[in-house]
Amino acid sequence: MQLRVLYCFLLVGTVAVFCKENKGHISVVLLGATGDLAKKYLWQGLFHLYLNEVSSGHSFSFHGAALTVPEKAETLLFDALKSLSCPVDVHADRCALIKDQFLKLTRYRQLKTAENYTALHQDILASLAEEGLHEAGRLFYLSVPPFAYADIARNINGSCRPPPGAWLRVVLEKPFGHDYESAEKLANAMQTFFREDEIYRVDHYLGKQTVEQILPFRRRHHRHLDPIWNRHHVERVEIVMKETVDAKGRTSFYEEYGVIRDVIQNHLTEILTYVAMEVPRNLSDSNDVLRAKLELLGSLQPPEHNSAVIGQYQNYLPQVREEMEKNENYFTNTQTFAGVLIYIDNARWEGVPFLLVSGKDLDERTSYVRVVFKDNTFCVLQESKEETVKSSCQPKQIIFHIGNGALNSPAILLTRNLFKASFPLSQWKEASEFPNISYFGQPISDYYVWRPSQERDAYDVLISNIYRGRKGSFVTTKNLLASWKFWTRLLENLDETPRIYPGGAETGTMLDFLIEQRALRYVTDEPLEVISMGQKMNAFASTQSIFLGNTMVSNWAEPLIQKLAQDIQATAEEAVKSRGVFHLALSGGSSPVALFQQLSRHHYGFPWKHTHLWMVDERCVPFTDTDSNFGSLERHLLRHVRVPYVNIHPMPIHKNQRLCAEADNGTEEYAQEISALVSNSSFDMVLLGLGNDGHTASIFPGSQDGITGDKLVVFSESPLKPINRMSFSLPLINKAQKVAVLVLGKGKHDIITLISRAESKPKKWPIFGVKPTSGQLVWYIDYDAMFR
Ligand SMILES: *[C@@H]1O[C@H](CO)[C@@H](O)[C@H](O)[C@H]1NC(C)=O
Ligand SMILES: *[C@@H]1O[C@H](CO)[C@@H](O)[C@H](O)[C@H]1NC(C)=O
Ligand SMILES: *[C@@H]1O[C@H](CO)[C@@H](O)[C@H](O)[C@H]1NC(C)=O
Ligand SMILES: *[C@@H]1O[C@H](CO)[C@@H](O)[C@H](O)[C@H]1NC(C)=O
Ligand SMILES: *[C@@H]1O[C@H](CO)[C@@H](O)[C@H](O)[C@H]1NC(C)=O
Ligand SMILES: *[C@@H]1O[C@H](CO)[C@@H](O)[C@H](O)[C@H]1NC(C)=O
């Protein structure tokens, strides 16, 4: 390859008339060179890179690589290159000339074996020596499935690293794992071969022009935005990517991922960080940008069971069965639609809902970020028409329109009552010509609208950033893992069954959801015809019968929880009427969360003012930890109801700067507090759960303490983390007037079946030790746990 000759000739043939000092040679290796992504975007992006940088002083060569032998792949590759095109402002002659050069600089390589990589390395060195050029760097773009990463990485590190002084950049495409654990595994594997600064993980949304503009926009307009970009003025933020296509043709991938892993964990989360993070002083400093992003990811409030609504378009199941060759017995809960509610735990955003929404087979294709401001101004005087548009009594919003939709191009829109934006002249310009449309409830004429002067593909932008070593628009290992930490928890807490929707416009209002007490729920009830036969049983009549000699109430989970909440309120009212006080002890774990939400959302008449709340058990972690039972009670109940501060009794696990040390006598202290306030230590009501191993409270099978004896409160150890616990003893529980055991979900079916047949051995299955001496025991078991 005659690199230098080409290089000088080109300059003479275009603009520059002298042969510039060569700043070094860059070899670009595109693996997966004949794949879809490469054909559609990557070659075009590399061509534009060449076009823009041809007079930068660097010389280039391009290697399109794949596993196939050259005879087969070469034609495929050159077919892909035929259709390369220039931006409209490039003169046709110049375009043709540069395209011709680009094709001459491009070669097919078979990269399959270690020898092939060594050969590539040697060829690069040899041709550079021949041309008298020095090496500036090597860029490997891996447009291949992740299972191929490790082999390629080993080969690059093993035999294709550039010599000292030249850089190595390795570009990876998603998916970057499937959950926290797999992402970490993959990241660790990469880190054995490459340094962090060599790895460029692409999220192509970070190359979208509107997304790329969010931080500069915030920085440039900080005088206007600083006073309003916060919880006092922002009502909510919507980050949305709607698609009309479905998963047809990709179901085997989609079955593994679903919409949350496919686009929300990555694209929408990256956008969220740009909108919500603190803007670093110097946006050119990638490290500052990445650090601020990481900080934001770390302040996302852990998601809860009700943080999301999920759906699945009706045709998905038949498509999966057909494409994956599954029979009629195959069912799937993969989400093709999700709405997720996120709160950010910092002073700027406390309490502001961020909604991340995406789905397939919806009514339109669009993606945008919408910042809706609060309607918090009262205008005293009437306004003239002209003034109305600018009045702060009108709705205020800023929209970062990413693409498609009614506007069908990237755009930034601000209602005219906010402020007039300004952009560097060459980049974005104010748009005046628009169809007479209404956009988010306001005529488009109510907005200032800005559009990029020239539209650029996201991959163009990213490839240029890779060339410049701008790591700020790529996903670092730390940021990736911080994002997965959040999303893995959300996925684990997700509802099991998505709502089935017809797809397209027919979906109507079925997927509309609302925010209520920091949780999401669908606005409409599920229509009956999509509920399967078994579920058509009368949903509101709980059945009552006997389980292990005690009363049992059963129903589907939701009505069952409603019934339990009613029973608790009735007990509370009775207790307050006769004694002026109600002592309620609550368990931790996931089942009671739905109960807490029910109580806080629907029981406004509950006598909270006279209620004392106690903990049945606690995990030995700080109260701020997501595993803390008290923390969960605080998030789901206490912050929504008005229980007097002095009536709340967390367990004293944290004393003398340590957790649950025997010597601190926390158990004795709690027992004394109970004796002091609860007459005869007999609670009006104790709520328990049931573990898969038969544990209840935190009394586990084989516990030394707490099954019998006269201790009221004990330390215990769980087989699962966090290991150390503090718990009511069974004798204390058995003093109560009422004990309710709540058992929810398919996961509990086995233990329910087991204990219904087993011999009553409290040492083996502590739940058998629950036998109130003079009170009443009631089981609340849902149909899933009962029948599965
Ligand atoms: C790649 O390596 C294999 C095995 O070493 C060899 O057979 C093949 O010819 C090599 N391909 C090229 C294009 O050199
Ligand atoms: C990466 O290459 C270096 C230098 O050749 C080598 O010492 C190292 O063992 C390689 N790393 C792995 C994980 O193979
Ligand atoms: C901003 O950061 C870049 C990259 O680190 C640096 O070159 C530049 O000097 C910085 N600018 C200022 C004003 O600090
Ligand atoms: C825009 O359209 C609306 C209704 O579609 C119409 O009432 C209004 O007069 C139109 N405005 C202009 C400027 O064409
Ligand atoms: C805990 O109780 C024991 C026995 O009653 C006593 O000796 C010890 O001082 C107590 N520890 C603390 C920190 O109060
Ligand atoms: C306390 O317990 C004793 C003995 O079990 C019983 O006689 C007494 O009535 C109880 N007192 C109250 C207020 O329940």
Tab-separated table of C-alpha atoms in Angstrom, residues 46-437:
chain	number	residue	atom	x	y	z
A	46	LEU	CA	-15.409	5.645	8.865
A	47	PHE	CA	-15.667	7.185	5.429
A	48	HIS	CA	-16.823	10.486	6.912
A	49	LEU	CA	-13.990	10.317	9.405
A	50	TYR	CA	-11.580	9.993	6.532
A	51	LEU	CA	-13.303	12.776	4.639
A	52	ASN	CA	-13.080	15.139	7.605
A	53	GLU	CA	-9.583	14.210	8.733
A	54	VAL	CA	-7.866	13.710	5.420
A	55	SER	CA	-5.947	16.913	5.904
A	56	SER	CA	-5.439	16.494	9.654
A	57	GLY	CA	-1.898	15.294	9.162
A	58	HIS	CA	-2.714	11.674	9.999
A	59	SER	CA	-2.602	9.004	7.344
A	60	PHE	CA	-5.047	6.101	7.469
A	61	SER	CA	-5.592	2.540	6.406
A	62	PHE	CA	-8.797	0.544	6.871
A	63	HIS	CA	-9.056	-3.203	7.376
A	64	GLY	CA	-12.467	-4.794	7.069
A	65	ALA	CA	-12.213	-8.055	8.956
A	66	ALA	CA	-14.330	-11.149	9.448
A	67	LEU	CA	-13.901	-14.888	9.975
A	68	THR	CA	-14.595	-15.817	6.374
A	69	VAL	CA	-11.908	-16.586	3.799
A	70	PRO	CA	-11.083	-13.615	1.558
A	71	GLU	CA	-12.474	-15.195	-1.616
A	72	LYS	CA	-15.962	-15.148	-0.161
A	73	ALA	CA	-15.884	-11.976	1.864
A	74	GLU	CA	-14.182	-9.540	-0.450
A	75	THR	CA	-17.136	-9.088	-2.762
A	76	LEU	CA	-19.473	-8.729	0.206
A	77	LEU	CA	-17.251	-6.040	1.631
A	78	PHE	CA	-16.960	-4.068	-1.568
A	79	ASP	CA	-20.715	-4.287	-2.077
A	80	ALA	CA	-21.078	-2.617	1.287
A	81	LEU	CA	-18.624	0.109	0.328
A	82	LYS	CA	-20.186	0.914	-3.038
A	83	SER	CA	-22.985	2.961	-1.564
A	84	LEU	CA	-20.821	5.261	0.591
A	85	SER	CA	-21.934	8.844	0.257
A	86	CYS	CA	-20.800	12.322	1.278
A	87	PRO	CA	-22.741	14.964	3.193
A	88	VAL	CA	-24.656	17.333	0.875
A	89	ASP	CA	-22.211	20.204	1.292
A	90	VAL	CA	-19.302	18.235	-0.193
A	91	HIS	CA	-18.703	18.911	-3.866
A	92	ALA	CA	-19.340	15.892	-6.076
A	93	ASP	CA	-15.817	15.934	-7.559
A	94	ARG	CA	-14.179	16.043	-4.196
A	95	CYS	CA	-16.524	13.328	-2.953
A	96	ALA	CA	-15.681	11.011	-5.851
A	97	LEU	CA	-11.967	11.608	-5.427
A	98	ILE	CA	-11.966	10.928	-1.716
A	99	LYS	CA	-14.167	7.905	-2.063
A	100	ASP	CA	-11.739	6.520	-4.572
A	101	GLN	CA	-8.879	7.094	-2.112
A	102	PHE	CA	-10.854	5.525	0.696
A	103	LEU	CA	-11.482	2.375	-1.324
A	104	LYS	CA	-7.785	2.144	-2.168
A	105	LEU	CA	-6.929	2.367	1.517
A	106	THR	CA	-9.396	-0.359	2.449
A	107	ARG	CA	-8.552	-4.089	2.500
A	108	TYR	CA	-10.336	-7.208	3.545
A	109	ARG	CA	-8.618	-9.314	6.254
A	110	GLN	CA	-9.501	-12.718	7.495
A	111	LEU	CA	-9.083	-12.556	11.267
A	112	LYS	CA	-9.782	-15.956	12.660
A	113	THR	CA	-6.634	-17.476	14.097
A	114	ALA	CA	-3.821	-16.095	16.213
A	115	GLU	CA	-1.595	-16.368	13.123
A	116	ASN	CA	-3.983	-14.077	11.227
A	117	TYR	CA	-3.589	-11.400	13.899
A	118	THR	CA	0.173	-11.755	13.937
A	119	ALA	CA	0.187	-11.433	10.162
A	120	LEU	CA	-1.896	-8.242	10.385
A	121	HIS	CA	0.515	-6.812	12.929
A	122	GLN	CA	3.482	-7.582	10.737
A	123	ASP	CA	1.839	-6.211	7.621
A	124	ILE	CA	1.112	-2.925	9.357
A	125	LEU	CA	4.696	-2.631	10.589
A	126	ALA	CA	6.111	-3.574	7.195
A	127	SER	CA	4.066	-1.114	5.162
A	128	LEU	CA	4.790	1.705	7.622
A	129	ALA	CA	8.517	0.975	7.415
A	130	GLU	CA	8.311	0.953	3.654
A	131	GLU	CA	6.569	4.321	3.590
A	132	GLY	CA	8.752	5.822	6.298
A	133	LEU	CA	5.744	6.615	8.450
A	134	HIS	CA	5.516	6.284	12.201
A	135	GLU	CA	2.513	4.750	13.911
A	136	ALA	CA	0.026	6.984	15.754
A	137	GLY	CA	-2.478	4.331	16.778
A	138	ARG	CA	-4.685	1.332	16.097
A	139	LEU	CA	-8.413	1.292	16.359
A	140	PHE	CA	-10.226	-2.034	16.604
A	141	TYR	CA	-13.986	-1.769	16.203
A	142	LEU	CA	-15.667	-4.958	17.400
A	143	SER	CA	-19.019	-5.147	15.663
A	144	VAL	CA	-19.478	-8.757	16.708
A	145	PRO	CA	-21.598	-10.621	19.283
A	146	PRO	CA	-20.246	-10.448	22.845
A	147	PHE	CA	-19.427	-14.164	23.007
A	148	ALA	CA	-16.682	-13.464	20.444
A	149	TYR	CA	-15.113	-10.654	22.502
A	150	ALA	CA	-12.794	-12.745	24.652
A	151	ASP	CA	-11.078	-14.514	21.751
A	152	ILE	CA	-10.607	-11.340	19.766
A	153	ALA	CA	-9.377	-9.474	22.827
A	154	ARG	CA	-6.824	-12.175	23.567
A	155	ASN	CA	-5.550	-12.025	20.004
A	156	ILE	CA	-5.330	-8.251	19.922
A	157	ASN	CA	-3.486	-8.119	23.222
A	158	GLY	CA	-1.383	-11.132	22.380
A	159	SER	CA	-0.164	-10.220	18.927
A	160	CYS	CA	-1.633	-7.020	17.603
A	161	ARG	CA	-0.735	-4.306	20.085
A	162	PRO	CA	0.928	-1.264	18.486
A	163	PRO	CA	4.489	-0.472	19.546
A	164	PRO	CA	5.111	1.902	22.493
A	165	GLY	CA	4.169	5.506	21.729
A	166	ALA	CA	1.150	4.577	19.632
A	167	TRP	CA	-2.313	4.224	21.134
A	168	LEU	CA	-4.698	1.281	21.100
A	169	ARG	CA	-8.465	1.876	21.126
A	170	VAL	CA	-10.881	-1.046	21.244
A	171	VAL	CA	-14.506	-0.278	20.545
A	172	LEU	CA	-17.256	-2.532	21.887
A	173	GLU	CA	-20.945	-2.661	20.986
A	174	LYS	CA	-23.752	-3.598	23.405
A	175	PRO	CA	-25.083	-5.733	24.952
A	176	PHE	CA	-22.654	-5.296	27.817
A	177	GLY	CA	-24.073	-8.097	29.900
A	178	HIS	CA	-27.481	-9.155	30.930
A	179	ASP	CA	-27.419	-8.100	34.568
A	180	TYR	CA	-24.885	-6.843	37.099
A	181	GLU	CA	-23.098	-10.146	37.449
A	182	SER	CA	-22.691	-10.906	33.756
A	183	ALA	CA	-21.688	-7.312	33.002
A	184	GLU	CA	-19.047	-7.495	35.696
A	185	LYS	CA	-17.763	-10.800	34.360
A	186	LEU	CA	-17.502	-9.434	30.843
A	187	ALA	CA	-15.866	-6.236	32.066
A	188	ASN	CA	-13.334	-8.211	34.106
A	189	ALA	CA	-12.507	-10.326	31.088
A	190	MET	CA	-11.886	-7.198	29.007
A	191	GLN	CA	-9.777	-5.671	31.732
A	192	THR	CA	-7.367	-8.557	31.701
A	193	PHE	CA	-6.497	-7.624	28.101
A	194	PHE	CA	-6.939	-3.872	27.933
A	195	ARG	CA	-6.485	-0.840	30.143
A	196	GLU	CA	-9.628	1.128	30.965
A	197	ASP	CA	-8.467	4.046	28.798
A	198	GLU	CA	-8.210	1.688	25.811
A	199	ILE	CA	-11.834	0.520	26.016
A	200	TYR	CA	-14.582	2.472	24.215
A	201	ARG	CA	-18.058	1.079	24.904
A	202	VAL	CA	-20.513	2.519	22.434
A	203	ASP	CA	-23.998	3.601	23.357
A	204	HIS	CA	-25.038	5.115	20.060
A	205	TYR	CA	-27.605	7.334	21.775
A	206	LEU	CA	-24.656	9.306	23.119
A	207	GLY	CA	-23.887	10.218	19.523
A	208	LYS	CA	-27.390	11.461	18.742
A	209	GLN	CA	-27.132	15.164	18.069
A	210	THR	CA	-29.800	16.208	20.542
A	211	VAL	CA	-28.440	13.996	23.301
A	212	GLU	CA	-24.929	15.220	22.664
A	213	GLN	CA	-26.235	18.768	23.021
A	214	ILE	CA	-27.886	18.358	26.446
A	215	LEU	CA	-24.821	19.160	28.557
A	216	PRO	CA	-23.557	22.054	26.401
A	217	PHE	CA	-27.111	23.436	26.389
A	218	ARG	CA	-27.284	23.275	30.169
A	219	ARG	CA	-23.846	24.832	30.509
A	220	ARG	CA	-24.471	27.625	28.014
A	221	HIS	CA	-27.812	28.615	29.560
A	222	HIS	CA	-26.877	28.107	33.154
A	223	ARG	CA	-27.921	31.624	34.131
A	224	HIS	CA	-31.463	30.861	33.009
A	225	LEU	CA	-31.477	27.249	34.098
A	226	ASP	CA	-29.773	27.371	37.496
A	227	PRO	CA	-32.810	28.891	39.235
A	228	ILE	CA	-35.321	26.451	37.697
A	229	TRP	CA	-33.478	23.167	37.045
A	230	ASN	CA	-34.500	21.697	40.377
A	231	ARG	CA	-37.280	20.197	42.485
A	232	HIS	CA	-38.885	23.552	43.209
A	233	HIS	CA	-39.652	24.166	39.560
A	234	VAL	CA	-39.532	20.887	37.680
A	235	GLU	CA	-42.765	18.920	37.838
A	236	ARG	CA	-41.357	15.834	36.153
A	237	VAL	CA	-38.997	14.606	33.463
A	238	GLU	CA	-40.051	12.145	30.755
A	239	ILE	CA	-37.463	10.192	28.789
A	240	VAL	CA	-39.224	8.283	26.075
A	241	MET	CA	-38.411	6.006	23.169
A	242	LYS	CA	-41.465	4.647	21.386
A	243	GLU	CA	-41.265	2.220	18.492
A	244	THR	CA	-43.820	0.996	15.994
A	245	VAL	CA	-41.827	-2.077	14.993
A	246	ASP	CA	-42.173	-5.256	16.998
A	247	ALA	CA	-39.648	-7.952	17.842
A	248	LYS	CA	-40.386	-10.119	14.825
A	249	GLY	CA	-37.239	-11.693	13.455
A	250	ARG	CA	-35.330	-10.986	16.676
A	251	THR	CA	-37.380	-12.888	19.206
A	252	SER	CA	-34.596	-15.242	20.225
A	253	PHE	CA	-32.540	-12.197	21.246
A	254	TYR	CA	-35.545	-10.429	22.683
A	255	GLU	CA	-36.582	-13.368	24.850
A	256	GLU	CA	-33.255	-13.022	26.662
A	257	TYR	CA	-33.393	-9.270	27.038
A	258	GLY	CA	-36.746	-7.510	26.903
A	259	VAL	CA	-37.222	-3.789	26.628
A	260	ILE	CA	-35.574	-2.834	29.918
A	261	ARG	CA	-32.280	-4.545	29.131
A	262	ASP	CA	-32.484	-3.697	25.432
A	263	VAL	CA	-32.899	0.068	25.607
A	264	ILE	CA	-33.812	1.417	29.050
A	265	GLN	CA	-30.762	0.225	31.012
A	266	ASN	CA	-28.495	1.816	28.429
A	267	HIS	CA	-29.913	4.523	26.098
A	268	LEU	CA	-32.529	6.024	28.371
A	269	THR	CA	-30.344	5.805	31.459
A	270	GLU	CA	-27.479	7.581	29.703
A	271	ILE	CA	-29.883	10.368	28.771
A	272	LEU	CA	-31.161	10.528	32.331
A	273	THR	CA	-27.636	11.148	33.574
A	274	TYR	CA	-27.144	14.034	31.134
A	275	VAL	CA	-30.388	15.677	32.213
A	276	ALA	CA	-29.923	15.239	35.937
A	277	MET	CA	-26.181	15.243	36.680
A	278	GLU	CA	-24.301	18.277	37.934
A	279	VAL	CA	-22.710	19.968	34.919
A	280	PRO	CA	-18.943	19.991	35.275
A	281	ARG	CA	-17.172	23.295	34.756
A	282	ASN	CA	-15.141	22.048	31.842
A	283	LEU	CA	-17.127	19.875	29.442
A	284	SER	CA	-14.022	19.076	27.427
A	285	ASP	CA	-12.633	17.246	30.399
A	286	SER	CA	-13.900	13.678	29.921
A	287	ASN	CA	-12.870	12.648	33.404
A	288	ASP	CA	-14.981	15.354	34.988
A	289	VAL	CA	-17.972	14.435	32.862
A	290	LEU	CA	-17.650	10.741	33.636
A	291	ARG	CA	-17.211	11.402	37.335
A	292	ALA	CA	-20.338	13.567	37.476
A	293	LYS	CA	-22.287	10.854	35.641
A	294	LEU	CA	-21.099	8.225	38.062
A	295	GLU	CA	-22.123	10.363	40.994
A	296	LEU	CA	-25.614	10.735	39.586
A	297	LEU	CA	-25.943	6.994	38.974
A	298	GLY	CA	-24.932	6.451	42.581
A	299	SER	CA	-27.708	8.696	43.833
A	300	LEU	CA	-30.594	6.922	42.098
A	301	GLN	CA	-32.996	5.687	44.729
A	302	PRO	CA	-33.157	1.916	44.724
A	303	PRO	CA	-36.214	0.827	42.738
A	304	GLU	CA	-39.134	-0.936	44.392
A	305	HIS	CA	-41.664	-3.501	43.343
A	306	ASN	CA	-44.059	-0.803	42.160
A	307	SER	CA	-41.488	1.338	40.363
A	308	ALA	CA	-42.474	-0.095	37.003
A	309	VAL	CA	-45.414	-1.107	34.859
A	310	ILE	CA	-44.739	-3.687	32.169
A	311	GLY	CA	-46.544	-4.922	29.084
A	312	GLN	CA	-46.255	-7.365	26.207
A	313	TYR	CA	-47.856	-6.938	22.797
A	314	GLN	CA	-50.341	-9.635	21.978
A	315	ASN	CA	-48.537	-11.038	18.943
A	316	TYR	CA	-45.300	-11.510	20.803
A	317	LEU	CA	-46.118	-14.953	22.139
A	318	PRO	CA	-47.127	-16.429	18.743
A	319	GLN	CA	-44.006	-14.887	17.189
A	320	VAL	CA	-41.772	-16.405	19.852
A	321	ARG	CA	-43.409	-19.799	19.475
A	322	GLU	CA	-42.936	-19.717	15.739
A	323	GLU	CA	-39.405	-18.365	15.571
A	324	MET	CA	-38.074	-20.359	18.486
A	325	GLU	CA	-39.981	-23.489	17.526
A	326	LYS	CA	-41.834	-23.738	20.797
A	327	ASN	CA	-45.165	-25.476	21.264
A	328	GLU	CA	-48.447	-24.319	22.756
A	329	ASN	CA	-47.200	-24.969	26.272
A	330	TYR	CA	-44.559	-22.288	25.988
A	331	PHE	CA	-45.348	-18.985	27.714
A	332	THR	CA	-43.215	-15.954	28.271
A	333	ASN	CA	-43.179	-12.955	30.598
A	334	THR	CA	-40.663	-10.936	28.588
A	335	GLN	CA	-41.569	-7.244	28.613
A	336	THR	CA	-41.960	-5.440	25.293
A	337	PHE	CA	-43.172	-2.307	27.061
A	338	ALA	CA	-42.082	-0.713	30.309
A	339	GLY	CA	-42.650	2.515	32.166
A	340	VAL	CA	-40.234	3.048	35.039
A	341	LEU	CA	-40.316	5.639	37.779
A	342	ILE	CA	-37.008	6.838	39.158
A	343	TYR	CA	-36.290	9.207	42.016
A	344	ILE	CA	-32.965	10.811	42.652
A	345	ASP	CA	-31.745	11.133	46.171
A	346	ASN	CA	-30.102	14.541	46.168
A	347	ALA	CA	-30.984	18.091	47.084
A	348	ARG	CA	-31.617	19.138	43.489
A	349	TRP	CA	-34.055	16.376	42.539
A	350	GLU	CA	-35.561	14.998	45.748
A	351	GLY	CA	-39.180	14.057	44.973
A	352	VAL	CA	-39.094	14.826	41.229
A	353	PRO	CA	-40.341	11.862	39.186
A	354	PHE	CA	-38.207	10.788	36.226
A	355	LEU	CA	-40.202	8.551	33.907
A	356	LEU	CA	-38.337	6.249	31.543
A	357	VAL	CA	-40.675	4.745	28.970
A	358	SER	CA	-40.111	2.484	26.000
A	359	GLY	CA	-42.025	-0.089	24.039
A	360	LYS	CA	-42.473	-1.920	20.785
A	361	ASP	CA	-45.555	-2.106	18.600
A	362	LEU	CA	-46.830	1.268	19.808
A	363	ASP	CA	-48.711	3.927	17.864
A	364	GLU	CA	-45.735	6.036	16.721
A	365	ARG	CA	-41.987	6.064	16.449
A	366	THR	CA	-40.419	8.873	18.423
A	367	SER	CA	-37.857	9.609	21.080
A	368	TYR	CA	-37.518	12.640	23.268
A	369	VAL	CA	-36.803	14.081	26.683
A	370	ARG	CA	-39.486	16.372	28.057
A	371	VAL	CA	-38.881	18.555	31.085
A	372	VAL	CA	-42.225	19.795	32.394
A	373	PHE	CA	-42.143	22.747	34.756
A	374	LYS	CA	-44.553	23.356	37.591
A	375	ASP	CA	-47.565	25.553	37.160
A	376	ASN	CA	-46.729	27.670	40.183
A	377	THR	CA	-47.395	31.211	39.056
A	378	PHE	CA	-50.556	33.202	39.589
A	379	CYS	CA	-51.048	36.034	37.088
A	380	VAL	CA	-53.143	38.858	38.441
A	381	LEU	CA	-53.837	40.976	35.376
A	382	GLN	CA	-55.490	39.891	32.143
A	383	GLU	CA	-53.106	39.592	29.271
A	384	SER	CA	-53.254	40.568	25.650
A	385	LYS	CA	-52.948	37.744	23.154
A	386	GLU	CA	-49.325	38.482	22.351
A	387	GLU	CA	-48.418	38.547	25.997
A	388	THR	CA	-50.259	35.294	26.663
A	389	VAL	CA	-47.672	33.279	24.754
A	390	LYS	CA	-44.945	34.680	26.944
A	391	SER	CA	-46.893	34.679	30.178
A	392	SER	CA	-45.509	32.524	32.947
A	393	CYS	CA	-49.071	31.369	33.594
A	394	GLN	CA	-48.879	29.312	30.414
A	395	PRO	CA	-47.409	25.794	30.534
A	396	LYS	CA	-43.611	25.778	30.537
A	397	GLN	CA	-41.574	22.968	29.025
A	398	ILE	CA	-38.290	22.148	27.374
A	399	ILE	CA	-38.178	19.284	24.905
A	400	PHE	CA	-35.069	17.610	23.574
A	401	HIS	CA	-36.506	15.903	20.541
A	402	ILE	CA	-34.087	13.136	19.606
A	403	GLY	CA	-35.630	11.889	16.392
A	404	ASN	CA	-38.653	10.719	14.371
A	405	GLY	CA	-42.081	11.680	15.681
A	406	ALA	CA	-44.081	14.638	14.423
A	407	LEU	CA	-40.983	16.782	13.917
A	408	ASN	CA	-39.083	14.019	12.163
A	409	SER	CA	-35.667	15.479	12.941
A	410	PRO	CA	-33.558	16.364	15.935
A	411	ALA	CA	-34.744	19.560	17.612
A	412	ILE	CA	-34.680	21.462	20.883
A	413	LEU	CA	-37.874	23.254	21.840
A	414	LEU	CA	-38.493	25.775	24.622
A	415	THR	CA	-41.805	27.389	25.343
A	416	ARG	CA	-41.471	31.107	24.680
A	417	ASN	CA	-42.255	31.980	28.287
A	418	LEU	CA	-38.927	30.479	29.415
A	419	PHE	CA	-36.040	32.117	27.599
A	420	LYS	CA	-34.545	32.275	24.145
A	421	ALA	CA	-31.719	29.829	23.708
A	422	SER	CA	-28.528	30.563	21.835
A	423	PHE	CA	-26.189	28.174	20.083
A	424	PRO	CA	-22.835	28.467	18.380
A	425	LEU	CA	-23.816	29.747	14.958
A	426	SER	CA	-22.469	26.917	12.905
A	427	GLN	CA	-24.162	24.145	14.900
A	428	TRP	CA	-27.835	24.799	15.619
A	429	LYS	CA	-30.154	27.334	14.079
A	430	GLU	CA	-33.593	28.599	14.887
A	431	ALA	CA	-36.252	26.952	12.772
A	432	SER	CA	-39.112	29.072	11.552
A	433	GLU	CA	-40.856	26.878	8.992
A	434	PHE	CA	-43.031	24.339	10.677
A	435	PRO	CA	-46.289	22.688	9.833
A	436	ASN	CA	-49.098	23.989	11.946
A	437	ILE	CA	-49.013	21.206	14.538
